[in-house]
mmCIF file of N, CA and C in Angstrom:
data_model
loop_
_atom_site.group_PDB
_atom_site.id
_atom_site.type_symbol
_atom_site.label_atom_id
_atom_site.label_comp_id
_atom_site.label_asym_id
_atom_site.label_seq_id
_atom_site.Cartn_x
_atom_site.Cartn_y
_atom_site.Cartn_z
ATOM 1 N N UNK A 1 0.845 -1.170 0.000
ATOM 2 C CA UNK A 1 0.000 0.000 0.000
ATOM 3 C C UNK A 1 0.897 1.241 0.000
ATOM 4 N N UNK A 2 0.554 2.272 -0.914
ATOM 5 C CA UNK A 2 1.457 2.909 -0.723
ATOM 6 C C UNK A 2 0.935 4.283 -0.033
ATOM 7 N N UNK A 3 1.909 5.744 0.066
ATOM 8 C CA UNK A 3 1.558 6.678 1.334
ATOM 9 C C UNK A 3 0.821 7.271 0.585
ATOM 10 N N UNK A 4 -0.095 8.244 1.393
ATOM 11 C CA UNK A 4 -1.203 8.613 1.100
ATOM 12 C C UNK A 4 -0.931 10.607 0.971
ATOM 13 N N UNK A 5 -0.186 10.521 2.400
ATOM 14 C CA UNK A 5 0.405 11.880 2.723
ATOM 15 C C UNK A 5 2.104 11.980 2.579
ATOM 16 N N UNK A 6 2.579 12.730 3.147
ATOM 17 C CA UNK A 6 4.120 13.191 2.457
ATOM 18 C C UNK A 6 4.617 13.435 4.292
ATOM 19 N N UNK A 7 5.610 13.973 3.800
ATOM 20 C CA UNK A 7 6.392 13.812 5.463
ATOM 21 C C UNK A 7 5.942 15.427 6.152
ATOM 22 N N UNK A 8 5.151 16.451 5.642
ATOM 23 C CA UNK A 8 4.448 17.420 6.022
ATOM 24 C C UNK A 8 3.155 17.288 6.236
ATOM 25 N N UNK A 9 2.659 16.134 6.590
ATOM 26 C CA UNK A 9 0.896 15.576 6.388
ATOM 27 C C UNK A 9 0.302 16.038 5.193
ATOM 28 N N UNK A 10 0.892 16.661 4.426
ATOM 29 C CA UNK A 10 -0.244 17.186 3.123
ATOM 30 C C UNK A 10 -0.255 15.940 2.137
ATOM 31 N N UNK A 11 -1.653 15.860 1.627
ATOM 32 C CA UNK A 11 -2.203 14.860 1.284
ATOM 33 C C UNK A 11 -1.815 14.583 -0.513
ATOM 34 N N UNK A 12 -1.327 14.018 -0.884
ATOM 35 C CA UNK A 12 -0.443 14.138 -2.245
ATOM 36 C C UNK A 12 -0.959 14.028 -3.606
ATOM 37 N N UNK A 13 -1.109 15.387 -4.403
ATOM 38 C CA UNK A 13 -2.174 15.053 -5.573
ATOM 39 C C UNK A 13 -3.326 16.107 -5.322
ATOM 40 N N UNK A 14 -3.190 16.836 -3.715
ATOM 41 C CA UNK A 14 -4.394 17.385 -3.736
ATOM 42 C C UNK A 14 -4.034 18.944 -2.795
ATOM 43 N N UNK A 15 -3.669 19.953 -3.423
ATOM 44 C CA UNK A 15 -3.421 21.289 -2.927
ATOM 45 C C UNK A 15 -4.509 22.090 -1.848
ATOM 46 N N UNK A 16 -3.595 22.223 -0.719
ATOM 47 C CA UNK A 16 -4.163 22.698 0.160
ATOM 48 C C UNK A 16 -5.090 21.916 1.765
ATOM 49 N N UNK A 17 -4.822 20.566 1.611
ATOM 50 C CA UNK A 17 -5.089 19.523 2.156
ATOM 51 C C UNK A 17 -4.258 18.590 3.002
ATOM 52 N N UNK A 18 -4.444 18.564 4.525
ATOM 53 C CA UNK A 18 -3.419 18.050 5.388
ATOM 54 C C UNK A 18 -4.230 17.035 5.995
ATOM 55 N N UNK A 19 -3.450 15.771 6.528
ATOM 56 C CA UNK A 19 -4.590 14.924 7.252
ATOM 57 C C UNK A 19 -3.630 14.298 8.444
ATOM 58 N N UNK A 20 -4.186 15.441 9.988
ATOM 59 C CA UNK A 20 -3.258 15.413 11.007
ATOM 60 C C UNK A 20 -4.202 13.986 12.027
ATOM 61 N N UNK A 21 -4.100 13.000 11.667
ATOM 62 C CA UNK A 21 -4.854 12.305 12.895
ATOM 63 C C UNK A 21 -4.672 10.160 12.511
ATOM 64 N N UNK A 22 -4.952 9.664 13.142
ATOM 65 C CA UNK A 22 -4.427 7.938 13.149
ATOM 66 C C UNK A 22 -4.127 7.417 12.036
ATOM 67 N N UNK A 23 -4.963 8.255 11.170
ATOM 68 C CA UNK A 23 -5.036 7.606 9.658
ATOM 69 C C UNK A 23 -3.640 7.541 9.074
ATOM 70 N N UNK A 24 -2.268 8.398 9.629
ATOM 71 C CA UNK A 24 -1.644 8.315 8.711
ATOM 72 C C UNK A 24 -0.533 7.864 9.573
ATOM 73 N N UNK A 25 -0.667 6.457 10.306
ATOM 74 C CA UNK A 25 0.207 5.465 10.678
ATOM 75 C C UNK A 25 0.224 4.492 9.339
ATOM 76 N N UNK A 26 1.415 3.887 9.415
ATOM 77 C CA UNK A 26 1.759 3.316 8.152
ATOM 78 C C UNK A 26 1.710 2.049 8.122
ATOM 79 N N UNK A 27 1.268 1.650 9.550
ATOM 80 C CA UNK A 27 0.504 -0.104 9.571
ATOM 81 C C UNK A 27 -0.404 0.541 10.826
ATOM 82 N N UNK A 28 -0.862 -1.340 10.850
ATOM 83 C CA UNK A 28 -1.561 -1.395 12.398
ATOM 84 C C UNK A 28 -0.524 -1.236 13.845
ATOM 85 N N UNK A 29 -1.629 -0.452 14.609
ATOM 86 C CA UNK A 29 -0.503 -0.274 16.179
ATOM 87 C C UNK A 29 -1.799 -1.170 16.738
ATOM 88 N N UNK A 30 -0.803 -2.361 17.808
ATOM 89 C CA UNK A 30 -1.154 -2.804 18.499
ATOM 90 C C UNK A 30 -2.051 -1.941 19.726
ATOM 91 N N UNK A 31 -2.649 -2.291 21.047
ATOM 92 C CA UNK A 31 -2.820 -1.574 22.081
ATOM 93 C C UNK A 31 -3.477 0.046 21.989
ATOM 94 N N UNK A 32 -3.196 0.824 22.783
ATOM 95 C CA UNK A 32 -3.624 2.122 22.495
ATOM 96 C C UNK A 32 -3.289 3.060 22.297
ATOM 97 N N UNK A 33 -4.047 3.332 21.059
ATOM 98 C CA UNK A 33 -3.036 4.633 20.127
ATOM 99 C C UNK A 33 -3.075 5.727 20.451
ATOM 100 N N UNK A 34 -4.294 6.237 21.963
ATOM 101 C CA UNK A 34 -4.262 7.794 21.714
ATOM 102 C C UNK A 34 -2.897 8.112 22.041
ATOM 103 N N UNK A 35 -1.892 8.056 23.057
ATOM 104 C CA UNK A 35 -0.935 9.015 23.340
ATOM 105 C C UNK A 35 -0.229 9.476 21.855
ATOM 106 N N UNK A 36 -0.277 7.881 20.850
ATOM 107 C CA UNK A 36 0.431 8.365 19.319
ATOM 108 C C UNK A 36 -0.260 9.256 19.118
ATOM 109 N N UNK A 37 -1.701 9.387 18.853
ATOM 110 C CA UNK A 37 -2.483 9.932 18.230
ATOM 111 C C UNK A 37 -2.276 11.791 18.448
ATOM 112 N N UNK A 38 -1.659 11.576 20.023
ATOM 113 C CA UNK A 38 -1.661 13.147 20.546
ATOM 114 C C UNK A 38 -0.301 13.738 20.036
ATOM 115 N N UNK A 39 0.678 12.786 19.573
ATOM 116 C CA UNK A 39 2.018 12.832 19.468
ATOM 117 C C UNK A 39 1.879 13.737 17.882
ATOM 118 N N UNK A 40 1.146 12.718 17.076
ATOM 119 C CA UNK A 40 0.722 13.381 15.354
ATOM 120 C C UNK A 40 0.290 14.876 15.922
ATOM 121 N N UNK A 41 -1.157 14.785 16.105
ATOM 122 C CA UNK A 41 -1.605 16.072 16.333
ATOM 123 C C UNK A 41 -0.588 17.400 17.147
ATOM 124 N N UNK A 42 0.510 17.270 17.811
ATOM 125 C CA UNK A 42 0.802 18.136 18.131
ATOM 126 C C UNK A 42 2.259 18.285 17.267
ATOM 127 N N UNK A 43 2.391 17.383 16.728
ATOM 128 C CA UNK A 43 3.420 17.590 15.277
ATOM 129 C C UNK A 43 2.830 18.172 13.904
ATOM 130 N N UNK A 44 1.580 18.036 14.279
ATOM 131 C CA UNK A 44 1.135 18.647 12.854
ATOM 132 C C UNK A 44 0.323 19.377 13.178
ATOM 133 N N UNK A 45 0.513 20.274 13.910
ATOM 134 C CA UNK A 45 0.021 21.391 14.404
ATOM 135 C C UNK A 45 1.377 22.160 14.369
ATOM 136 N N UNK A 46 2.426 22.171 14.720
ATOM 137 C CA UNK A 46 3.649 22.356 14.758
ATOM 138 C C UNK A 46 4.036 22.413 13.475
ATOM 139 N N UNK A 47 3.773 21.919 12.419
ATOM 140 C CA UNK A 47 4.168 21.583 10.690
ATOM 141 C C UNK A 47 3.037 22.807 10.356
ATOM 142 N N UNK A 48 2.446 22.771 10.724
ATOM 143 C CA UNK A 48 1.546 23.923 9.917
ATOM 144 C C UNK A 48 1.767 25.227 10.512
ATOM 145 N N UNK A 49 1.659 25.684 11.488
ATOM 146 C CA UNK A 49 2.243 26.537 12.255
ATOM 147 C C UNK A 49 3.650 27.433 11.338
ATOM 148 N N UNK A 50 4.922 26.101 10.945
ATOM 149 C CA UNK A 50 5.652 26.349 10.165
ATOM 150 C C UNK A 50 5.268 26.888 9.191
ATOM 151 N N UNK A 51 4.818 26.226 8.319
ATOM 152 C CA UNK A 51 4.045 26.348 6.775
ATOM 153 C C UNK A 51 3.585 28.066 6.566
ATOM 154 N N UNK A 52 3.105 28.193 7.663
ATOM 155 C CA UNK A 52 2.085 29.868 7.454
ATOM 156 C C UNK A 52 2.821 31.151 7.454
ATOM 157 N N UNK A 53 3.961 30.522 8.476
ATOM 158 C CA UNK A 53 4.793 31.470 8.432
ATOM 159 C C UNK A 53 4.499 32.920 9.157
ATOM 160 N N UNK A 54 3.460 33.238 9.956
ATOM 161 C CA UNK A 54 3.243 34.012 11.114
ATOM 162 C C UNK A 54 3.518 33.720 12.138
ATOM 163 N N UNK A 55 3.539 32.614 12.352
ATOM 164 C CA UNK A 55 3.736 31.895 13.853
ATOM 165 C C UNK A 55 5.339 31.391 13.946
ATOM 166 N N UNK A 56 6.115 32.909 14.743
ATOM 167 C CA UNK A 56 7.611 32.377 15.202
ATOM 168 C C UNK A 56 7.490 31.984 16.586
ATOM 169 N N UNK A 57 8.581 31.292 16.587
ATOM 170 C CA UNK A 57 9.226 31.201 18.192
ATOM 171 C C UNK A 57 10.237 31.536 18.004
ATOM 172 N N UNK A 58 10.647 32.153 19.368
ATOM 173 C CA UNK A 58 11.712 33.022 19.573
ATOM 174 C C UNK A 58 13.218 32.464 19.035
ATOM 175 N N UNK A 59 13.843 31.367 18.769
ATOM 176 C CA UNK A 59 14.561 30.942 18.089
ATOM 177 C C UNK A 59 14.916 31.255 16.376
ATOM 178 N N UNK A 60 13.150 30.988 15.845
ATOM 179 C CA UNK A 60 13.421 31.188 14.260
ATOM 180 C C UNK A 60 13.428 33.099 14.406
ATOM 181 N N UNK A 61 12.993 33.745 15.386
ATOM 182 C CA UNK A 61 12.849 35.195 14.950
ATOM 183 C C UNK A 61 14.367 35.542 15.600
ATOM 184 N N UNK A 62 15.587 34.536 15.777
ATOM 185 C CA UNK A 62 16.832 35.465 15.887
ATOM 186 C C UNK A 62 17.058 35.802 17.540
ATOM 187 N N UNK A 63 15.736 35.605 18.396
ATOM 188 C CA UNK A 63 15.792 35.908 19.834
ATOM 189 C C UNK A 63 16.191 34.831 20.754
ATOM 190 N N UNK A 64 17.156 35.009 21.194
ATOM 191 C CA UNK A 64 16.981 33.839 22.333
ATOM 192 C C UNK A 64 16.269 34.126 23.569
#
Protein backbone atom coordinates (compact mmCIF):
# COMPACT_ATOMS: atom_id res chain seq x y z
CA UNK A 1 0.00 0.00 0.00
CA UNK A 2 1.46 2.91 -0.72
CA UNK A 3 1.56 6.68 1.33
CA UNK A 4 -1.20 8.61 1.10
CA UNK A 5 0.41 11.88 2.72
CA UNK A 6 4.12 13.19 2.46
CA UNK A 7 6.39 13.81 5.46
CA UNK A 8 4.45 17.42 6.02
CA UNK A 9 0.90 15.58 6.39
CA UNK A 10 -0.24 17.19 3.12
CA UNK A 11 -2.20 14.86 1.28
CA UNK A 12 -0.44 14.14 -2.25
CA UNK A 13 -2.17 15.05 -5.57
CA UNK A 14 -4.39 17.38 -3.74
CA UNK A 15 -3.42 21.29 -2.93
CA UNK A 16 -4.16 22.70 0.16
CA UNK A 17 -5.09 19.52 2.16
CA UNK A 18 -3.42 18.05 5.39
CA UNK A 19 -4.59 14.92 7.25
CA UNK A 20 -3.26 15.41 11.01
CA UNK A 21 -4.85 12.31 12.89
CA UNK A 22 -4.43 7.94 13.15
CA UNK A 23 -5.04 7.61 9.66
CA UNK A 24 -1.64 8.31 8.71
CA UNK A 25 0.21 5.46 10.68
CA UNK A 26 1.76 3.32 8.15
CA UNK A 27 0.50 -0.10 9.57
CA UNK A 28 -1.56 -1.40 12.40
CA UNK A 29 -0.50 -0.27 16.18
CA UNK A 30 -1.15 -2.80 18.50
CA UNK A 31 -2.82 -1.57 22.08
CA UNK A 32 -3.62 2.12 22.50
CA UNK A 33 -3.04 4.63 20.13
CA UNK A 34 -4.26 7.79 21.71
CA UNK A 35 -0.93 9.02 23.34
CA UNK A 36 0.43 8.36 19.32
CA UNK A 37 -2.48 9.93 18.23
CA UNK A 38 -1.66 13.15 20.55
CA UNK A 39 2.02 12.83 19.47
CA UNK A 40 0.72 13.38 15.35
CA UNK A 41 -1.60 16.07 16.33
CA UNK A 42 0.80 18.14 18.13
CA UNK A 43 3.42 17.59 15.28
CA UNK A 44 1.13 18.65 12.85
CA UNK A 45 0.02 21.39 14.40
CA UNK A 46 3.65 22.36 14.76
CA UNK A 47 4.17 21.58 10.69
CA UNK A 48 1.55 23.92 9.92
CA UNK A 49 2.24 26.54 12.25
CA UNK A 50 5.65 26.35 10.17
CA UNK A 51 4.04 26.35 6.78
CA UNK A 52 2.09 29.87 7.45
CA UNK A 53 4.79 31.47 8.43
CA UNK A 54 3.24 34.01 11.11
CA UNK A 55 3.74 31.89 13.85
CA UNK A 56 7.61 32.38 15.20
CA UNK A 57 9.23 31.20 18.19
CA UNK A 58 11.71 33.02 19.57
CA UNK A 59 14.56 30.94 18.09
CA UNK A 60 13.42 31.19 14.26
CA UNK A 61 12.85 35.20 14.95
CA UNK A 62 16.83 35.46 15.89
CA UNK A 63 15.79 35.91 19.83
CA UNK A 64 16.98 33.84 22.33
Amino acid sequence: MGEVVDDRLRVKGVNGLRVIDASVFPGHVSGNIMATTYAVGEKGADIVKQDDGRYLTQTDSGTA
